[in-house]
Amino acid sequence: MDFLRPASWEEALAVKAEHPSAAPIAGGTDLMVEINFDRRRPQYLMDLNRITELAEWEVGEESVRLGAGVPYTRIVEELREELPGLALASHTVASPQIRNRGSVGGNLGTASPAGDAHPALLAADAEVEVASVRGSRRIPIDEFFLGPKRNALAEDELIRCVHIKKATGPQQFSKVGTRNAMVIAVCAFGLALHPRDRKVRTGIGSAAPTPVRANAAEEFLAAALDEGGHWESGRTIAPAVARRFAELTAEACQPIDDVRGSAGYRRHAVSIMARRTLGWAWQEYCDGVRSRSCA
Ligand SMILES: Cc1cc2nc3c(=O)[nH]c(=O)nc-3n(C[C@H](O)[C@H](O)[C@H](O)COP(=O)(O)OP(=O)(O)OC[C@H]3O[C@@H](n4cnc5c(N)ncnc54)[C@H](O)[C@@H]3O)c2cc1C
């Protein structure tokens, strides 16, 4: 196995063009497991850690540009305000050691249905910027996941960064596992309220062949909030509305039975997470409305 160490982004793209089978390595927390267990034996490993821009983030007017290699620890510590959903999800990943190395770029590279960043990226509304020597393009997160561990990258492309809308309202993330830490999600759920656009977005993890949004649930809840004047008043959401949101969210799942949980359990757990996260997010939103009207 040859180890390639490009010093710049341009050099990395040239290396990938010359050796499309080269496996990029960022934190190595997925890839080294694959290699150690003999599930993968790439001819070339391409270390991305010398490329400083991949480890940088930048907060813009509307969105955050998150370099593909920024580790979870820094998202938790440095971007909690701008990306609260992703920060919550990052906090649930593995252990401090893995969070110090593992990155959102690596999570997207692996494209596991159970990747914890994915529900938060779906809910927040993200675009993945990928590039090759042929040029660069932005892939909406809804179009990025093609199947279990399959993503929309061409073989000569690398992930450069993710553009994630800055939170304009509350965001939540919830994950079910067999214990509190170091656990692959049995299922997970991300929710983001976008009050400025009067929109709701969701992300479901580990309950379908790919991470998915619950589109019908989002539309139902956004319409209910609009029609009831809830965005303006911050009034409590009726239990029947929260229940229907949860049901529609569960209907978006296409889970399987596996060693981590049954399909029926996953569907049920996702509905519970949808209702709970809505309660938490709406409470936060109402507190904001009340403090603005008191000011
Ligand atoms: C003990 C343990 C616990 C874990 N727990 C969790 C958990 O709770 N939740 C969770 O979601 N994950 C978990 N993981 C998996 C892993 O930590 C995450 O998926 C992490 O985000 C991978 O990031 P990385 O930088 O280490 O990726 P790497 O291992 O370096 O790469 C992963 C894949 O992405 C590709 N890749 C990396 N960077 C790029 C790039 N810029 N462009 C294109 N392709 C790229 C690689 O070639 C590889 O195929 C765990 C792993 C371990 C070992």
Tab-separated table of C-alpha atoms and ligand atoms in Angstrom:
chain	number	residue	atom	x	y	z
A	1	MET	CA	0.000	0.000	0.000
A	2	ASP	CA	1.472	3.365	-1.027
A	3	PHE	CA	0.976	6.400	1.184
A	4	LEU	CA	0.450	9.670	-0.680
A	5	ARG	CA	0.690	12.987	1.146
A	6	PRO	CA	-0.455	15.951	-0.987
A	7	ALA	CA	0.465	19.321	0.547
A	8	SER	CA	-2.293	21.345	-1.097
A	9	TRP	CA	-5.881	20.943	-2.287
A	10	GLU	CA	-4.806	21.255	-5.932
A	11	GLU	CA	-2.201	18.558	-5.440
A	12	ALA	CA	-4.793	16.286	-3.792
A	13	LEU	CA	-7.141	16.675	-6.770
A	14	ALA	CA	-4.287	15.909	-9.180
A	15	VAL	CA	-3.358	12.796	-7.174
A	16	LYS	CA	-6.994	11.639	-7.152
A	17	ALA	CA	-7.217	12.197	-10.923
A	18	GLU	CA	-4.094	10.117	-11.451
A	19	HIS	CA	-5.124	7.386	-8.983
A	20	PRO	CA	-8.968	7.343	-8.763
A	21	SER	CA	-8.842	4.255	-6.543
A	22	ALA	CA	-6.754	6.099	-3.914
A	23	ALA	CA	-8.626	6.123	-0.597
A	24	PRO	CA	-8.569	9.546	1.069
A	25	ILE	CA	-7.917	9.397	4.789
A	26	ALA	CA	-8.981	12.205	7.143
A	27	GLY	CA	-9.373	11.127	10.791
A	28	GLY	CA	-9.077	7.468	9.810
A	29	THR	CA	-11.733	6.409	12.339
A	30	ASP	CA	-13.742	4.573	9.675
A	31	LEU	CA	-11.081	3.784	7.123
A	32	MET	CA	-8.511	2.293	9.503
A	33	VAL	CA	-11.179	-0.016	10.941
A	34	GLU	CA	-11.928	-1.241	7.407
A	35	ILE	CA	-8.231	-1.813	6.719
A	36	ASN	CA	-7.504	-3.431	10.092
A	37	PHE	CA	-10.371	-5.886	9.617
A	38	ASP	CA	-9.230	-6.645	6.060
A	39	ARG	CA	-12.457	-5.377	4.549
A	40	ARG	CA	-10.555	-2.957	2.324
A	41	ARG	CA	-7.053	-3.003	0.930
A	42	PRO	CA	-6.627	0.139	-1.204
A	43	GLN	CA	-3.506	0.293	-3.340
A	44	TYR	CA	-3.054	3.947	-2.357
A	45	LEU	CA	-3.926	5.817	0.811
A	46	MET	CA	-4.093	9.585	0.391
A	47	ASP	CA	-3.564	11.508	3.620
A	48	LEU	CA	-5.548	14.768	3.621
A	49	ASN	CA	-4.169	16.055	6.914
A	50	ARG	CA	-1.551	18.377	5.435
A	51	ILE	CA	-4.234	20.389	3.645
A	52	THR	CA	-4.927	23.119	6.172
A	53	GLU	CA	-8.077	24.500	4.520
A	54	LEU	CA	-9.881	21.197	5.139
A	55	ALA	CA	-9.505	21.761	8.888
A	56	GLU	CA	-10.936	25.298	8.803
A	57	TRP	CA	-14.439	26.704	9.120
A	58	GLU	CA	-15.818	30.119	8.278
A	59	VAL	CA	-19.065	31.758	9.340
A	60	GLY	CA	-20.692	33.753	6.524
A	61	GLU	CA	-23.840	35.864	6.316
A	62	GLU	CA	-26.237	32.972	5.707
A	63	SER	CA	-24.238	29.805	6.168
A	64	VAL	CA	-21.196	28.167	7.672
A	65	ARG	CA	-18.516	26.747	5.421
A	66	LEU	CA	-17.298	23.694	7.293
A	67	GLY	CA	-14.051	22.194	5.987
A	68	ALA	CA	-14.398	18.448	5.371
A	69	GLY	CA	-11.733	17.602	7.951
A	70	VAL	CA	-12.891	19.725	10.914
A	71	PRO	CA	-13.153	17.240	13.805
A	72	TYR	CA	-16.343	16.818	15.840
A	73	THR	CA	-14.742	18.236	19.003
A	74	ARG	CA	-14.275	21.595	17.319
A	75	ILE	CA	-17.848	21.616	16.013
A	76	VAL	CA	-19.085	21.054	19.573
A	77	GLU	CA	-16.779	23.678	21.055
A	78	GLU	CA	-16.732	26.334	18.350
A	79	LEU	CA	-19.960	26.144	16.317
A	80	ARG	CA	-22.637	25.395	18.890
A	81	GLU	CA	-24.379	28.719	18.281
A	82	GLU	CA	-24.422	28.659	14.485
A	83	LEU	CA	-24.975	24.912	14.076
A	84	PRO	CA	-26.744	23.722	17.239
A	85	GLY	CA	-28.198	20.567	15.657
A	86	LEU	CA	-24.876	19.422	14.243
A	87	ALA	CA	-23.138	20.276	17.536
A	88	LEU	CA	-25.627	18.111	19.455
A	89	ALA	CA	-25.190	15.270	16.971
A	90	SER	CA	-21.381	15.615	17.083
A	91	HIS	CA	-21.477	15.362	20.855
A	92	THR	CA	-23.102	11.910	20.603
A	93	VAL	CA	-20.391	10.488	18.322
A	94	ALA	CA	-18.288	7.796	19.972
A	95	SER	CA	-15.770	8.993	22.576
A	96	PRO	CA	-13.539	12.087	23.033
A	97	GLN	CA	-10.689	10.332	21.209
A	98	ILE	CA	-12.836	9.576	18.144
A	99	ARG	CA	-14.392	13.051	18.249
A	100	ASN	CA	-10.905	14.566	18.197
A	101	ARG	CA	-10.145	12.797	14.904
A	102	GLY	CA	-13.439	11.984	13.169
A	103	SER	CA	-14.890	14.513	10.743
A	104	VAL	CA	-18.113	15.314	8.921
A	105	GLY	CA	-16.248	14.822	5.615
A	106	GLY	CA	-15.390	11.278	6.723
A	107	ASN	CA	-18.973	10.632	7.860
A	108	LEU	CA	-20.180	11.729	4.410
A	109	GLY	CA	-17.427	9.720	2.704
A	110	THR	CA	-18.604	6.560	4.449
A	111	ALA	CA	-22.274	7.522	3.908
A	112	SER	CA	-23.549	5.012	6.440
A	113	PRO	CA	-27.306	5.252	7.072
A	114	ALA	CA	-26.293	5.425	10.758
A	115	GLY	CA	-23.859	8.357	10.439
A	116	ASP	CA	-24.795	10.842	13.158
A	117	ALA	CA	-23.994	14.010	11.232
A	118	HIS	CA	-26.461	13.161	8.466
A	119	PRO	CA	-29.836	13.801	10.188
A	120	ALA	CA	-28.521	17.141	11.453
A	121	LEU	CA	-27.239	18.127	7.986
A	122	LEU	CA	-30.576	17.165	6.404
A	123	ALA	CA	-32.517	19.186	8.975
A	124	ALA	CA	-30.259	22.236	8.793
A	125	ASP	CA	-30.243	22.283	4.978
A	126	ALA	CA	-26.702	21.666	3.802
A	127	GLU	CA	-24.860	21.406	0.511
A	128	VAL	CA	-21.769	19.268	0.046
A	129	GLU	CA	-19.058	20.938	-2.051
A	130	VAL	CA	-17.066	18.368	-4.003
A	131	ALA	CA	-14.303	18.878	-6.523
A	132	SER	CA	-12.013	17.199	-9.013
A	133	VAL	CA	-9.544	18.485	-11.599
A	134	ARG	CA	-12.644	18.861	-13.811
A	135	GLY	CA	-14.116	21.520	-11.525
A	136	SER	CA	-16.301	21.759	-8.452
A	137	ARG	CA	-20.009	21.368	-7.742
A	138	ARG	CA	-22.387	21.642	-4.803
A	139	ILE	CA	-24.629	18.672	-4.072
A	140	PRO	CA	-27.775	19.345	-2.010
A	141	ILE	CA	-27.656	17.037	1.002
A	142	ASP	CA	-30.983	15.453	-0.025
A	143	GLU	CA	-29.274	14.199	-3.205
A	144	PHE	CA	-25.993	13.108	-1.650
A	145	PHE	CA	-26.924	9.673	-0.271
A	146	LEU	CA	-27.620	7.115	-2.996
A	147	GLY	CA	-27.819	3.867	-1.014
A	148	PRO	CA	-26.324	2.134	2.023
A	149	LYS	CA	-22.716	3.411	2.137
A	150	ARG	CA	-23.064	4.893	-1.356
A	151	ASN	CA	-22.819	8.595	-2.067
A	152	ALA	CA	-22.928	10.874	-5.105
A	153	LEU	CA	-19.137	11.358	-5.414
A	154	ALA	CA	-17.570	10.508	-8.760
A	155	GLU	CA	-14.448	8.381	-8.411
A	156	ASP	CA	-12.102	11.305	-9.058
A	157	GLU	CA	-13.881	13.678	-6.662
A	158	LEU	CA	-13.089	14.722	-3.099
A	159	ILE	CA	-15.272	16.440	-0.524
A	160	ARG	CA	-13.934	19.925	0.100
A	161	CYS	CA	-16.439	21.344	2.596
A	162	VAL	CA	-20.078	21.464	3.615
A	163	HIS	CA	-22.139	24.653	3.422
A	164	ILE	CA	-24.691	24.565	6.230
A	165	LYS	CA	-27.398	27.196	6.772
A	166	LYS	CA	-26.867	29.064	10.026
A	167	ALA	CA	-29.608	28.305	12.541
A	168	THR	CA	-32.368	30.906	12.604
A	169	GLY	CA	-34.442	28.879	15.068
A	170	PRO	CA	-34.150	25.969	17.488
A	171	GLN	CA	-32.571	22.698	16.380
A	172	GLN	CA	-32.613	19.343	18.136
A	173	PHE	CA	-31.020	15.935	17.748
A	174	SER	CA	-31.884	12.660	19.426
A	175	LYS	CA	-30.326	9.215	19.145
A	176	VAL	CA	-31.315	5.807	20.415
A	177	GLY	CA	-28.552	3.363	21.294
A	178	THR	CA	-27.959	0.487	23.631
A	179	ARG	CA	-25.888	2.698	25.934
A	180	ASN	CA	-25.005	6.347	26.365
A	181	ALA	CA	-21.670	6.558	24.549
A	182	MET	CA	-19.581	4.652	21.978
A	183	VAL	CA	-22.623	3.379	20.205
A	184	ILE	CA	-23.836	3.195	16.626
A	185	ALA	CA	-27.343	4.614	16.429
A	186	VAL	CA	-30.227	2.148	16.456
A	187	CYS	CA	-31.979	5.161	14.998
A	188	ALA	CA	-31.618	8.928	15.207
A	189	PHE	CA	-33.617	12.040	14.471
A	190	GLY	CA	-32.770	15.662	13.734
A	191	LEU	CA	-35.217	18.573	13.698
A	192	ALA	CA	-34.700	22.201	12.698
A	193	LEU	CA	-37.283	24.973	12.858
A	194	HIS	CA	-36.720	27.709	10.284
A	195	PRO	CA	-39.034	30.496	11.507
A	196	ARG	CA	-37.817	33.066	8.979
A	197	ASP	CA	-38.962	30.850	6.079
A	198	ARG	CA	-41.838	29.349	8.110
A	199	LYS	CA	-40.338	25.929	7.405
A	200	VAL	CA	-39.614	22.765	9.319
A	201	ARG	CA	-36.908	20.296	8.274
A	202	THR	CA	-36.121	16.845	9.577
A	203	GLY	CA	-33.531	14.112	9.199
A	204	ILE	CA	-33.907	10.445	10.081
A	205	GLY	CA	-30.872	8.234	10.637
A	206	SER	CA	-30.526	4.451	10.625
A	207	ALA	CA	-34.165	3.757	9.764
A	208	ALA	CA	-33.977	3.532	5.944
A	209	PRO	CA	-31.328	2.499	3.371
A	210	THR	CA	-30.069	6.094	3.470
A	211	PRO	CA	-30.561	9.026	5.818
A	212	VAL	CA	-33.904	10.571	4.794
A	213	ARG	CA	-36.187	13.511	5.478
A	214	ALA	CA	-39.798	13.108	6.552
A	215	ASN	CA	-41.233	15.384	3.868
A	216	ALA	CA	-44.938	14.840	4.570
A	217	ALA	CA	-44.395	15.413	8.298
A	218	GLU	CA	-42.479	18.628	7.603
A	219	GLU	CA	-45.225	19.962	5.334
A	220	PHE	CA	-47.965	18.988	7.757
A	221	LEU	CA	-46.309	20.711	10.712
A	222	ALA	CA	-45.344	23.857	8.781
A	223	ALA	CA	-48.953	24.215	7.561
A	224	ALA	CA	-50.350	23.638	11.074
A	225	LEU	CA	-48.006	26.239	12.560
A	226	ASP	CA	-48.907	28.737	9.838
A	227	GLU	CA	-52.658	28.219	9.991
A	228	GLY	CA	-52.735	28.453	13.792
A	229	GLY	CA	-50.637	31.646	13.806
A	230	HIS	CA	-48.186	29.794	16.047
A	231	TRP	CA	-45.038	31.393	14.663
A	232	GLU	CA	-46.265	34.842	15.754
A	233	SER	CA	-47.938	33.880	19.034
A	234	GLY	CA	-45.616	31.154	20.277
A	235	ARG	CA	-48.783	29.322	21.349
A	236	THR	CA	-48.566	25.705	22.520
A	237	ILE	CA	-48.837	23.085	19.772
A	238	ALA	CA	-51.922	20.919	20.226
A	239	PRO	CA	-51.100	17.326	21.241
A	240	ALA	CA	-53.036	16.019	18.194
A	241	VAL	CA	-50.743	18.033	15.885
A	242	ALA	CA	-47.606	16.742	17.612
A	243	ARG	CA	-48.977	13.182	17.423
A	244	ARG	CA	-49.735	13.470	13.696
A	245	PHE	CA	-46.256	14.910	13.073
A	246	ALA	CA	-44.789	11.900	14.877
A	247	GLU	CA	-46.937	9.438	12.893
A	248	LEU	CA	-46.008	10.989	9.560
A	249	THR	CA	-42.330	10.954	10.556
A	250	ALA	CA	-42.547	7.239	11.350
A	251	GLU	CA	-44.186	6.656	7.962
A	252	ALA	CA	-41.097	8.094	6.233
A	253	CYS	CA	-38.961	5.273	7.663
A	254	GLN	CA	-38.119	2.133	5.703
A	255	PRO	CA	-36.308	0.280	8.454
A	256	ILE	CA	-34.918	-3.230	8.528
A	257	ASP	CA	-34.552	-5.789	11.294
A	258	ASP	CA	-30.884	-6.189	12.240
A	259	VAL	CA	-28.680	-6.890	15.251
A	260	ARG	CA	-29.185	-3.374	16.598
A	261	GLY	CA	-32.989	-3.339	16.526
A	262	SER	CA	-36.127	-4.497	14.776
A	263	ALA	CA	-37.891	-2.506	12.058
A	264	GLY	CA	-40.939	-2.120	14.301
A	265	TYR	CA	-38.860	-0.798	17.198
A	266	ARG	CA	-37.081	1.674	14.939
A	267	ARG	CA	-40.317	3.040	13.520
A	268	HIS	CA	-41.752	3.431	17.014
A	269	ALA	CA	-38.592	5.034	18.422
A	270	VAL	CA	-38.426	7.524	15.539
A	271	SER	CA	-42.004	8.610	16.223
A	272	ILE	CA	-41.191	9.141	19.908
A	273	MET	CA	-38.052	11.125	19.055
A	274	ALA	CA	-40.018	13.254	16.582
A	275	ARG	CA	-42.618	14.161	19.208
A	276	ARG	CA	-40.041	14.804	21.938
A	277	THR	CA	-37.680	16.898	19.858
A	278	LEU	CA	-40.637	18.940	18.623
A	279	GLY	CA	-41.597	19.594	22.253
A	280	TRP	CA	-38.058	20.698	23.152
A	281	ALA	CA	-37.605	22.840	20.043
A	282	TRP	CA	-41.017	24.486	20.351
A	283	GLN	CA	-40.433	25.297	24.022
A	284	GLU	CA	-37.179	27.012	23.069
A	285	TYR	CA	-38.938	28.909	20.288
A	286	CYS	CA	-41.747	30.037	22.651
A	287	ASP	CA	-39.215	31.206	25.262
A	288	GLY	CA	-37.641	33.346	22.530
A	289	VAL	CA	-41.019	34.806	21.460
A	290	ARG	CA	-41.908	35.600	25.091
A	291	SER	CA	-38.599	37.260	25.874
A	292	ARG	CA	-38.865	39.356	22.682
A	293	SER	CA	-42.390	40.498	23.567
A	294	CYS	CA	-41.283	41.349	27.128
A	295	ALA	CA	-38.288	43.355	25.951
B	1	LIG	C1	-14.981	3.306	18.106
B	1	LIG	C2	-15.733	4.045	17.055
B	1	LIG	C3	-16.954	4.631	17.372
B	1	LIG	C4	-17.674	5.334	16.386
B	1	LIG	N1	-18.859	5.921	16.741
B	1	LIG	C5	-19.551	6.635	15.827
B	1	LIG	C6	-20.770	7.284	16.189
B	1	LIG	O1	-21.211	7.266	17.336
B	1	LIG	N2	-21.430	7.967	15.205
B	1	LIG	C7	-20.961	8.044	13.919
B	1	LIG	O2	-21.599	8.683	13.077
B	1	LIG	N3	-19.802	7.447	13.567
B	1	LIG	C8	-19.088	6.749	14.475
B	1	LIG	N4	-17.917	6.133	14.118
B	1	LIG	C9	-17.470	6.205	12.721
B	1	LIG	C10	-16.534	7.382	12.401
B	1	LIG	O3	-15.914	7.888	13.556
B	1	LIG	C11	-17.280	8.513	11.697
B	1	LIG	O4	-17.940	8.045	10.542
B	1	LIG	C12	-16.352	9.676	11.320
B	1	LIG	O5	-17.144	10.780	10.930
B	1	LIG	C13	-15.381	9.337	10.192
B	1	LIG	O6	-14.562	10.479	9.971
B	1	LIG	P1	-13.006	10.335	9.648
B	1	LIG	O7	-12.495	11.703	9.429
B	1	LIG	O8	-12.333	9.528	10.697
B	1	LIG	O9	-13.085	9.514	8.282
B	1	LIG	P2	-12.028	8.515	7.615
B	1	LIG	O10	-12.024	7.230	8.331
B	1	LIG	O11	-10.726	9.190	7.393
B	1	LIG	O12	-12.748	8.324	6.198
B	1	LIG	C14	-14.012	7.745	6.102
B	1	LIG	C15	-14.379	7.553	4.627
B	1	LIG	O13	-14.541	8.824	3.998
B	1	LIG	C16	-13.593	8.979	2.955
B	1	LIG	N5	-13.155	10.377	3.027
B	1	LIG	C17	-12.604	11.011	4.084
B	1	LIG	N6	-12.392	12.308	3.785
B	1	LIG	C18	-12.832	12.483	2.521
B	1	LIG	C19	-12.874	13.620	1.646
B	1	LIG	N7	-12.456	14.857	2.004
B	1	LIG	N8	-13.392	13.439	0.404
B	1	LIG	C20	-13.840	12.212	0.007
B	1	LIG	N9	-13.823	11.119	0.792
B	1	LIG	C21	-13.318	11.259	2.044
B	1	LIG	C22	-12.498	7.955	3.218
B	1	LIG	O14	-11.830	7.543	2.053
B	1	LIG	C23	-13.320	6.825	3.834
B	1	LIG	O15	-13.948	6.068	2.806
B	1	LIG	C24	-17.160	5.429	15.073
B	1	LIG	C25	-15.929	4.839	14.757
B	1	LIG	C26	-15.224	4.165	15.735
B	1	LIG	C27	-13.886	3.565	15.387
